[in-house]
PDB file of C-alpha atoms and ligand atoms in Angstrom:
ATOM      1  CA  MET A  26      82.970  89.907  86.888  1.00  0.00           C
ATOM      2  CA  ASN A  27      82.398  93.684  86.674  1.00  0.00           C
ATOM      3  CA  LEU A  28      86.041  94.773  86.307  1.00  0.00           C
ATOM      4  CA  GLN A  29      86.552  95.930  83.031  1.00  0.00           C
ATOM      5  CA  ALA A  30      89.737  97.288  83.035  1.00  0.00           C
ATOM      6  CA  LEU A  31      93.232  97.581  85.150  1.00  0.00           C
ATOM      7  CA  ILE A  32      94.732 101.113  85.407  1.00  0.00           C
ATOM      8  CA  PHE A  33      98.369 101.036  86.520  1.00  0.00           C
ATOM      9  CA  ASP A  34     100.791 103.956  88.260  1.00  0.00           C
ATOM     10  CA  VAL A  35     104.074 103.474  86.672  1.00  0.00           C
ATOM     11  CA  ASP A  36     107.108 104.863  89.401  1.00  0.00           C
ATOM     12  CA  GLY A  37     106.928 102.555  92.475  1.00  0.00           C
ATOM     13  CA  THR A  38     103.980 100.482  90.871  1.00  0.00           C
ATOM     14  CA  LEU A  39     105.597  98.736  88.121  1.00  0.00           C
ATOM     15  CA  ALA A  40     109.172  98.862  89.296  1.00  0.00           C
ATOM     16  CA  ASP A  41     110.521 100.617  91.876  1.00  0.00           C
ATOM     17  CA  THR A  42     112.222 103.246  89.879  1.00  0.00           C
ATOM     18  CA  GLU A  43     112.434 105.970  92.202  1.00  0.00           C
ATOM     19  CA  ARG A  44     115.521 105.219  94.175  1.00  0.00           C
ATOM     20  CA  ASP A  45     117.737 103.675  91.717  1.00  0.00           C
ATOM     21  CA  GLY A  46     116.409 104.946  88.705  1.00  0.00           C
ATOM     22  CA  HIS A  47     114.884 108.775  88.704  1.00  0.00           C
ATOM     23  CA  ARG A  48     117.132 109.829  91.843  1.00  0.00           C
ATOM     24  CA  VAL A  49     120.426 108.581  90.059  1.00  0.00           C
ATOM     25  CA  ALA A  50     119.415 110.026  86.801  1.00  0.00           C
ATOM     26  CA  PHE A  51     118.637 113.439  88.764  1.00  0.00           C
ATOM     27  CA  ASN A  52     121.910 113.563  90.129  1.00  0.00           C
ATOM     28  CA  ALA A  53     123.566 112.597  86.484  1.00  0.00           C
ATOM     29  CA  ALA A  54     121.978 115.650  85.245  1.00  0.00           C
ATOM     30  CA  PHE A  55     122.746 118.140  87.732  1.00  0.00           C
ATOM     31  CA  ARG A  56     126.368 117.194  87.479  1.00  0.00           C
ATOM     32  CA  GLU A  57     126.508 117.300  83.914  1.00  0.00           C
ATOM     33  CA  ALA A  58     125.084 120.924  84.262  1.00  0.00           C
ATOM     34  CA  GLY A  59     127.263 122.047  86.854  1.00  0.00           C
ATOM     35  CA  LEU A  60     125.189 121.987  89.662  1.00  0.00           C
ATOM     36  CA  ASP A  61     126.465 121.410  93.236  1.00  0.00           C
ATOM     37  CA  TRP A  62     123.098 119.478  93.995  1.00  0.00           C
ATOM     38  CA  HIS A  63     122.933 115.916  95.236  1.00  0.00           C
ATOM     39  CA  TRP A  64     119.846 114.280  96.055  1.00  0.00           C
ATOM     40  CA  ASP A  65     120.600 111.086  98.260  1.00  0.00           C
ATOM     41  CA  VAL A  66     118.428 108.359  99.326  1.00  0.00           C
ATOM     42  CA  ARG A  67     116.685 109.640 102.278  1.00  0.00           C
ATOM     43  CA  ASP A  68     116.523 113.339 100.874  1.00  0.00           C
ATOM     44  CA  TYR A  69     114.567 112.034  98.000  1.00  0.00           C
ATOM     45  CA  GLY A  70     111.776 110.244  99.780  1.00  0.00           C
ATOM     46  CA  GLU A  71     110.872 113.737 101.020  1.00  0.00           C
ATOM     47  CA  LEU A  72     110.922 115.333  97.739  1.00  0.00           C
ATOM     48  CA  LEU A  73     108.756 112.626  96.444  1.00  0.00           C
ATOM     49  CA  ALA A  74     105.731 114.272  98.136  1.00  0.00           C
ATOM     50  CA  VAL A  75     106.214 116.809  94.838  1.00  0.00           C
ATOM     51  CA  ALA A  76     104.891 115.057  92.067  1.00  0.00           C
ATOM     52  CA  GLY A  77     106.894 115.433  88.791  1.00  0.00           C
ATOM     53  CA  GLY A  78     110.262 115.780  87.938  1.00  0.00           C
ATOM     54  CA  LYS A  79     110.220 119.689  87.006  1.00  0.00           C
ATOM     55  CA  GLU A  80     107.954 120.304  89.648  1.00  0.00           C
ATOM     56  CA  ARG A  81     110.233 118.555  92.239  1.00  0.00           C
ATOM     57  CA  MET A  82     113.732 120.213  90.794  1.00  0.00           C
ATOM     58  CA  ALA A  83     112.018 123.986  90.832  1.00  0.00           C
ATOM     59  CA  HIS A  84     110.754 123.294  94.568  1.00  0.00           C
ATOM     60  CA  PHE A  85     114.214 122.397  95.399  1.00  0.00           C
ATOM     61  CA  ALA A  86     115.526 125.292  93.845  1.00  0.00           C
ATOM     62  CA  ARG A  87     113.205 127.636  94.999  1.00  0.00           C
ATOM     63  CA  GLN A  88     114.145 126.332  98.863  1.00  0.00           C
ATOM     64  CA  HIS A  89     118.067 125.860  97.913  1.00  0.00           C
ATOM     65  CA  ALA A  90     119.360 128.204  95.104  1.00  0.00           C
ATOM     66  CA  PRO A  91     116.805 130.857  95.236  1.00  0.00           C
ATOM     67  CA  THR A  92     119.073 133.191  93.303  1.00  0.00           C
ATOM     68  CA  LEU A  93     118.475 131.020  90.660  1.00  0.00           C
ATOM     69  CA  ALA A  94     114.971 130.357  91.078  1.00  0.00           C
ATOM     70  CA  ALA A  95     114.519 134.085  90.388  1.00  0.00           C
ATOM     71  CA  ARG A  96     115.948 134.244  87.074  1.00  0.00           C
ATOM     72  CA  PRO A  97     113.891 135.054  84.609  1.00  0.00           C
ATOM     73  CA  ASP A  98     114.557 132.168  82.220  1.00  0.00           C
ATOM     74  CA  PHE A  99     114.490 129.923  85.236  1.00  0.00           C
ATOM     75  CA  GLU A 100     111.466 127.756  83.924  1.00  0.00           C
ATOM     76  CA  GLY A 101     113.219 126.952  80.786  1.00  0.00           C
ATOM     77  CA  LEU A 102     116.392 126.112  82.968  1.00  0.00           C
ATOM     78  CA  MET A 103     114.379 123.496  84.592  1.00  0.00           C
ATOM     79  CA  ARG A 104     112.882 122.324  81.038  1.00  0.00           C
ATOM     80  CA  LYS A 105     116.355 121.714  79.782  1.00  0.00           C
ATOM     81  CA  LEU A 106     117.633 120.187  83.192  1.00  0.00           C
ATOM     82  CA  HIS A 107     114.623 117.915  82.903  1.00  0.00           C
ATOM     83  CA  ALA A 108     115.011 116.657  79.481  1.00  0.00           C
ATOM     84  CA  LEU A 109     119.004 116.032  80.409  1.00  0.00           C
ATOM     85  CA  LYS A 110     117.553 113.951  83.335  1.00  0.00           C
ATOM     86  CA  THR A 111     115.090 111.872  81.166  1.00  0.00           C
ATOM     87  CA  SER A 112     117.749 111.169  78.932  1.00  0.00           C
ATOM     88  CA  HIS A 113     120.129 109.774  81.853  1.00  0.00           C
ATOM     89  CA  TYR A 114     116.748 108.106  83.075  1.00  0.00           C
ATOM     90  CA  VAL A 115     115.592 106.108  79.712  1.00  0.00           C
ATOM     91  CA  HIS A 116     119.661 104.730  79.687  1.00  0.00           C
ATOM     92  CA  LEU A 117     119.435 103.378  82.768  1.00  0.00           C
ATOM     93  CA  VAL A 118     116.211 101.534  81.835  1.00  0.00           C
ATOM     94  CA  GLU A 119     117.663 100.356  78.668  1.00  0.00           C
ATOM     95  CA  SER A 120     120.692  98.847  80.535  1.00  0.00           C
ATOM     96  CA  GLY A 121     117.875  96.482  82.621  1.00  0.00           C
ATOM     97  CA  ALA A 122     118.852  98.249  85.636  1.00  0.00           C
ATOM     98  CA  LEU A 123     114.830  98.427  86.861  1.00  0.00           C
ATOM     99  CA  PRO A 124     113.220  95.476  86.709  1.00  0.00           C
ATOM    100  CA  LEU A 125     109.262  95.156  87.375  1.00  0.00           C
ATOM    101  CA  ARG A 126     107.947  94.563  90.685  1.00  0.00           C
ATOM    102  CA  PRO A 127     106.952  90.876  91.992  1.00  0.00           C
ATOM    103  CA  GLY A 128     103.902  89.639  89.877  1.00  0.00           C
ATOM    104  CA  VAL A 129     103.432  92.732  87.592  1.00  0.00           C
ATOM    105  CA  ALA A 130     104.290  90.815  84.646  1.00  0.00           C
ATOM    106  CA  ASN A 131     101.817  87.903  85.175  1.00  0.00           C
ATOM    107  CA  ILE A 132      99.297  90.163  86.066  1.00  0.00           C
ATOM    108  CA  VAL A 133      99.596  92.208  83.062  1.00  0.00           C
ATOM    109  CA  ARG A 134      99.849  89.088  80.525  1.00  0.00           C
ATOM    110  CA  ALA A 135      96.768  87.551  82.484  1.00  0.00           C
ATOM    111  CA  ALA A 136      94.665  90.819  82.053  1.00  0.00           C
ATOM    112  CA  ARG A 137      95.228  90.579  78.259  1.00  0.00           C
ATOM    113  CA  LYS A 138      94.471  86.988  78.084  1.00  0.00           C
ATOM    114  CA  ALA A 139      90.872  87.615  79.733  1.00  0.00           C
ATOM    115  CA  GLY A 140      90.289  90.546  77.433  1.00  0.00           C
ATOM    116  CA  LEU A 141      90.887  93.407  80.169  1.00  0.00           C
ATOM    117  CA  LYS A 142      91.587  96.847  78.866  1.00  0.00           C
ATOM    118  CA  LEU A 143      94.961  98.029  80.661  1.00  0.00           C
ATOM    119  CA  ALA A 144      95.747 101.336  80.797  1.00  0.00           C
ATOM    120  CA  ILE A 145      98.619 103.753  82.756  1.00  0.00           C
ATOM    121  CA  ALA A 146      98.287 106.875  84.730  1.00  0.00           C
ATOM    122  CA  SER A 147     101.454 107.968  85.485  1.00  0.00           C
ATOM    123  CA  THR A 148     103.162 111.782  86.476  1.00  0.00           C
ATOM    124  CA  THR A 149     106.271 110.611  84.973  1.00  0.00           C
ATOM    125  CA  SER A 150     107.288 111.493  81.332  1.00  0.00           C
ATOM    126  CA  PRO A 151     106.207 109.025  78.553  1.00  0.00           C
ATOM    127  CA  GLU A 152     109.250 108.677  77.009  1.00  0.00           C
ATOM    128  CA  ASN A 153     110.426 106.601  80.557  1.00  0.00           C
ATOM    129  CA  ILE A 154     107.401 104.822  80.359  1.00  0.00           C
ATOM    130  CA  ALA A 155     107.757 103.244  76.748  1.00  0.00           C
ATOM    131  CA  ALA A 156     111.283 102.727  77.673  1.00  0.00           C
ATOM    132  CA  LEU A 157     110.357 100.667  80.588  1.00  0.00           C
ATOM    133  CA  LEU A 158     107.531  98.712  78.591  1.00  0.00           C
ATOM    134  CA  ARG A 159     109.860  97.639  75.961  1.00  0.00           C
ATOM    135  CA  ALA A 160     113.048  97.156  78.458  1.00  0.00           C
ATOM    136  CA  SER A 161     110.716  94.820  80.748  1.00  0.00           C
ATOM    137  CA  LEU A 162     107.811  93.311  79.499  1.00  0.00           C
ATOM    138  CA  ALA A 163     108.151  92.917  75.230  1.00  0.00           C
ATOM    139  CA  TYR A 164     109.388  95.253  72.626  1.00  0.00           C
ATOM    140  CA  ASP A 165     105.391  96.102  71.737  1.00  0.00           C
ATOM    141  CA  ALA A 166     104.101  95.999  75.277  1.00  0.00           C
ATOM    142  CA  GLY A 167     103.197  99.935  74.827  1.00  0.00           C
ATOM    143  CA  SER A 168     100.625  98.702  72.341  1.00  0.00           C
ATOM    144  CA  TRP A 169      98.861  96.212  75.223  1.00  0.00           C
ATOM    145  CA  PHE A 170      97.845  99.368  76.922  1.00  0.00           C
ATOM    146  CA  ALA A 171      94.676 100.986  75.685  1.00  0.00           C
ATOM    147  CA  VAL A 172      95.440 104.263  77.022  1.00  0.00           C
ATOM    148  CA  ILE A 173      98.724 105.773  78.508  1.00  0.00           C
ATOM    149  CA  GLY A 174      98.301 108.991  80.513  1.00  0.00           C
ATOM    150  CA  ALA A 175     101.748 110.586  81.368  1.00  0.00           C
ATOM    151  CA  GLY A 176     103.545 113.536  82.394  1.00  0.00           C
ATOM    152  CA  ASP A 177     102.196 116.926  80.886  1.00  0.00           C
ATOM    153  CA  VAL A 178      98.665 115.663  79.417  1.00  0.00           C
ATOM    154  CA  VAL A 179      97.393 117.372  82.420  1.00  0.00           C
ATOM    155  CA  THR A 180      98.744 120.322  84.662  1.00  0.00           C
ATOM    156  CA  ALA A 181      97.593 119.294  87.807  1.00  0.00           C
ATOM    157  CA  LYS A 182      99.638 116.325  88.463  1.00  0.00           C
ATOM    158  CA  LYS A 183      98.781 113.508  91.455  1.00  0.00           C
ATOM    159  CA  PRO A 184      97.412 113.983  94.141  1.00  0.00           C
ATOM    160  CA  ALA A 185      94.745 115.806  91.737  1.00  0.00           C
ATOM    161  CA  PRO A 186      92.579 113.517  90.213  1.00  0.00           C
ATOM    162  CA  ASP A 187      93.102 115.074  86.466  1.00  0.00           C
ATOM    163  CA  ILE A 188      95.361 112.152  85.169  1.00  0.00           C
ATOM    164  CA  TYR A 189      93.011 109.659  86.202  1.00  0.00           C
ATOM    165  CA  LEU A 190      89.746 111.470  84.751  1.00  0.00           C
ATOM    166  CA  TRP A 191      91.780 111.726  81.614  1.00  0.00           C
ATOM    167  CA  VAL A 192      92.585 108.164  81.425  1.00  0.00           C
ATOM    168  CA  LEU A 193      88.618 107.075  82.256  1.00  0.00           C
ATOM    169  CA  GLU A 194      87.540 109.384  79.563  1.00  0.00           C
ATOM    170  CA  ARG A 195      89.619 108.031  76.467  1.00  0.00           C
ATOM    171  CA  LEU A 196      89.063 104.679  78.269  1.00  0.00           C
ATOM    172  CA  GLY A 197      85.497 104.876  78.011  1.00  0.00           C
ATOM    173  CA  ILE A 198      84.772 102.313  81.073  1.00  0.00           C
ATOM    174  CA  PRO A 199      83.184 103.690  84.251  1.00  0.00           C
ATOM    175  CA  ALA A 200      85.361 104.323  86.873  1.00  0.00           C
ATOM    176  CA  ALA A 201      83.658 101.561  89.022  1.00  0.00           C
ATOM    177  CA  ASP A 202      84.520  99.070  86.892  1.00  0.00           C
ATOM    178  CA  CYS A 203      88.427  99.797  86.959  1.00  0.00           C
ATOM    179  CA  LEU A 204      90.862  98.922  89.249  1.00  0.00           C
ATOM    180  CA  ALA A 205      93.644 101.205  89.871  1.00  0.00           C
ATOM    181  CA  VAL A 206      97.187  99.959  90.880  1.00  0.00           C
ATOM    182  CA  GLU A 207      99.460 102.691  93.313  1.00  0.00           C
ATOM    183  CA  ASP A 208     101.839 102.753  95.527  1.00  0.00           C
ATOM    184  CA  SER A 209     101.668 106.215  97.030  1.00  0.00           C
ATOM    185  CA  GLY A 210      99.290 108.195  99.229  1.00  0.00           C
ATOM    186  CA  ASN A 211      99.542 110.904  96.564  1.00  0.00           C
ATOM    187  CA  GLY A 212      98.508 107.923  93.504  1.00  0.00           C
ATOM    188  CA  LEU A 213      95.730 106.718  95.792  1.00  0.00           C
ATOM    189  CA  ARG A 214      94.373 110.283  96.671  1.00  0.00           C
ATOM    190  CA  ALA A 215      94.195 111.196  92.784  1.00  0.00           C
ATOM    191  CA  ALA A 216      92.765 107.692  91.553  1.00  0.00           C
ATOM    192  CA  ARG A 217      90.153 107.772  94.581  1.00  0.00           C
ATOM    193  CA  GLY A 218      89.600 111.585  93.618  1.00  0.00           C
ATOM    194  CA  ALA A 219      88.293 109.968  90.178  1.00  0.00           C
ATOM    195  CA  GLY A 220      86.232 107.431  91.644  1.00  0.00           C
ATOM    196  CA  ILE A 221      88.391 104.454  90.972  1.00  0.00           C
ATOM    197  CA  PRO A 222      88.670 101.536  93.319  1.00  0.00           C
ATOM    198  CA  THR A 223      92.379 101.250  94.284  1.00  0.00           C
ATOM    199  CA  VAL A 224      94.548  98.289  95.468  1.00  0.00           C
ATOM    200  CA  VAL A 225      98.030 100.103  96.796  1.00  0.00           C
ATOM    201  CA  THR A 226     101.594  98.006  96.655  1.00  0.00           C
ATOM    202  CA  GLU A 227     103.399  99.825  99.098  1.00  0.00           C
ATOM    203  CA  ASN A 228     107.385 100.297  98.711  1.00  0.00           C
ATOM    204  CA  GLY A 229     110.237 101.633 100.647  1.00  0.00           C
ATOM    205  CA  TYR A 230     109.778 105.109 100.311  1.00  0.00           C
ATOM    206  CA  THR A 231     105.538 104.708 100.564  1.00  0.00           C
ATOM    207  CA  ARG A 232     105.294 102.290 103.652  1.00  0.00           C
ATOM    208  CA  GLY A 233     103.323 103.820 106.340  1.00  0.00           C
ATOM    209  CA  GLN A 234     102.204 106.404 104.303  1.00  0.00           C
ATOM    210  CA  ASP A 235      97.959 107.100 104.672  1.00  0.00           C
ATOM    211  CA  PHE A 236      96.435 104.262 102.564  1.00  0.00           C
ATOM    212  CA  SER A 237      92.524 104.942 103.692  1.00  0.00           C
ATOM    213  CA  GLY A 238      90.345 104.267 101.582  1.00  0.00           C
ATOM    214  CA  ALA A 239      92.184 101.423  99.271  1.00  0.00           C
ATOM    215  CA  VAL A 240      90.496  98.234  98.549  1.00  0.00           C
ATOM    216  CA  ALA A 241      93.707  96.445 100.063  1.00  0.00           C
ATOM    217  CA  VAL A 242      96.919  97.173 100.855  1.00  0.00           C
ATOM    218  CA  LEU A 243      99.590  94.713  99.960  1.00  0.00           C
ATOM    219  CA  PRO A 244     103.061  94.251 100.247  1.00  0.00           C
ATOM    220  CA  ASP A 245     103.528  93.326  96.400  1.00  0.00           C
ATOM    221  CA  LEU A 246     101.460  91.591  93.630  1.00  0.00           C
ATOM    222  CA  GLY A 247     103.896  88.448  94.170  1.00  0.00           C
ATOM    223  CA  ALA A 248     100.827  86.470  95.384  1.00  0.00           C
ATOM    224  CA  THR A 249      98.128  88.052  94.155  1.00  0.00           C
ATOM    225  CA  GLY A 250      97.327  87.140  90.649  1.00  0.00           C
ATOM    226  CA  LEU A 251      94.446  88.559  88.400  1.00  0.00           C
ATOM    227  CA  ALA A 252      91.751  86.080  89.880  1.00  0.00           C
ATOM    228  CA  GLU A 253      92.365  87.652  93.501  1.00  0.00           C
ATOM    229  CA  LEU A 254      92.406  91.338  92.282  1.00  0.00           C
ATOM    230  CA  ALA A 255      89.135  90.692  90.952  1.00  0.00           C
ATOM    231  CA  ALA A 256      87.851  89.061  94.039  1.00  0.00           C
ATOM    232  CA  LEU A 257      89.039  92.004  96.045  1.00  0.00           C
ATOM    233  CA  HIS A 258      87.648  94.548  93.369  1.00  0.00           C
ATOM    234  CA  GLU A 259      84.084  92.309  93.456  1.00  0.00           C
ATOM    235  CA  THR A 260      84.103  92.482  97.288  1.00  0.00           C
ATOM    236  CA  TYR A 261      84.872  95.946  97.111  1.00  0.00           C
ATOM    237  CA  SER A 262      82.185  97.091  94.762  1.00  0.00           C
ATOM    238  CA  ARG A 263      79.561  95.114  96.739  1.00  0.00           C
ATOM    239  CA  HIS A 264      80.307  96.822  99.974  1.00  0.00           C
ATOM    240  CA  HIS A 265      80.605 100.214  98.645  1.00  0.00           C
ATOM    241  CA  LYS A 266      77.187  99.531  96.346  1.00  0.00           C
ATOM    242  CA  ILE A 267      79.044 100.938  93.330  1.00  0.00           C
TER     243      ILE A 267
HETATM  244  C1  LIG B  11     105.904 109.722  89.773  1.00  0.00           C
HETATM  245  C2  LIG B  11     106.667 111.036  90.073  1.00  0.00           C
HETATM  246  C3  LIG B  11     107.830 111.272  88.852  1.00  0.00           C
HETATM  247  C4  LIG B  11     108.811 110.901  88.793  1.00  0.00           C
HETATM  248  C5  LIG B  11     109.735 111.384  88.244  1.00  0.00           C
HETATM  249  O1  LIG B  11     104.755 109.686  90.715  1.00  0.00           O
HETATM  250  O2  LIG B  11     106.665 111.939  90.829  1.00  0.00           O
HETATM  251  O3  LIG B  11     107.941 112.456  88.983  1.00  0.00           O
HETATM  252  O4  LIG B  11     109.700 110.994  90.366  1.00  0.00           O
HETATM  253  O5  LIG B  11     109.338 111.073  86.769  1.00  0.00           O
HETATM  254  P1  LIG B  11     103.866 108.875  90.532  1.00  0.00           P
HETATM  255  P2  LIG B  11     109.977 112.945  85.508  1.00  0.00           P
HETATM  256  O6  LIG B  11     104.370 107.444  90.361  1.00  0.00           O
HETATM  257  O7  LIG B  11     102.482 109.269  91.454  1.00  0.00           O
HETATM  258  O8  LIG B  11     102.883 109.318  89.138  1.00  0.00           O
HETATM  259  O9  LIG B  11     110.850 113.122  86.143  1.00  0.00           O
HETATM  260  O10 LIG B  11     109.665 111.843  84.550  1.00  0.00           O
HETATM  261  O11 LIG B  11     108.343 113.928  85.974  1.00  0.00           O
HETATM  262 MG1  LIG B  12     103.934 106.084  91.988  1.00  0.00          MG
END
C-alpha cells in the first residue's frame, strides 16, 4: 500500500472536545475574569466558524464588547484570558471528561504496529493536545506522533492549509501518501488545500457541512479499522491518479 502516514485533527476528531471541553473552559475563564459572557451550546456552534480560541474570543468581543475590543491592551487581555481558558481545559481533560471517539485508539495502535507514521495537525494549543493524548491513550502517547503541528506555529489557521503544509514538510512524506482525518468543513478544506486525501468523521457540530472532496464521510471510526482506511485511500488514489 502507498499509505505511509495518518494525520489527525484533534478537536472533534480524536475526541468530542468542543461542546463539553473547550466551551466549558471558555465560560469558566470568562467567569473568573469577571466578564458576563456566556457561550451556550448553540451559540458556540456558530462561533466554531472562527478557528482558534484567541481568534474566536476576539471575534466575539468585536461584536459584543466593542469598547473592550478597542482598548490598546486588547490583544494582551485576550492572551491572558486564553491562558486561563487553557488551564481550565487541561483540568477537564485530566479529569477524564473527554474520552476518545469510537475507533480512534484502535486505529492509532494499529497504525503504530504497521509502521505507519502518525502526526497531528490542529488549531488548538499544544498543551491541550499533550493532556488529551496522555489522559486518553498512554502517558507517553505524545511520542507516538512523529510530528505535532498545533496552535500558533502558523499564523493562518484552518481553513488555510498552512498547518498541514507545516506538518508535511516535517514528516517528509508526499501529501498523496498521507491520509488526514478531520471532522469539519474548515478542517477538510485545510487538508485538501495541502493536497492530502481526507476522511471526515462528522459530529454533532459539523454534520451537514460541505464535505465535498472528502475520500469518505463516516459517522465515526467505530466500524472502520486501519485496513478499511488504507483501502479507502487506495481507491481514492487510483481514481484521482495521485
Ligand atoms: C479547533 C479549534 C480550536 C479549539 C480551541 O479546530 O478551532 O480553536 O476550539 O482551542 P480544529 P484553543 O479542530 O479544526 O483544529 O483555545 O487552544 O485555540
Ligand atoms: Mg476539528
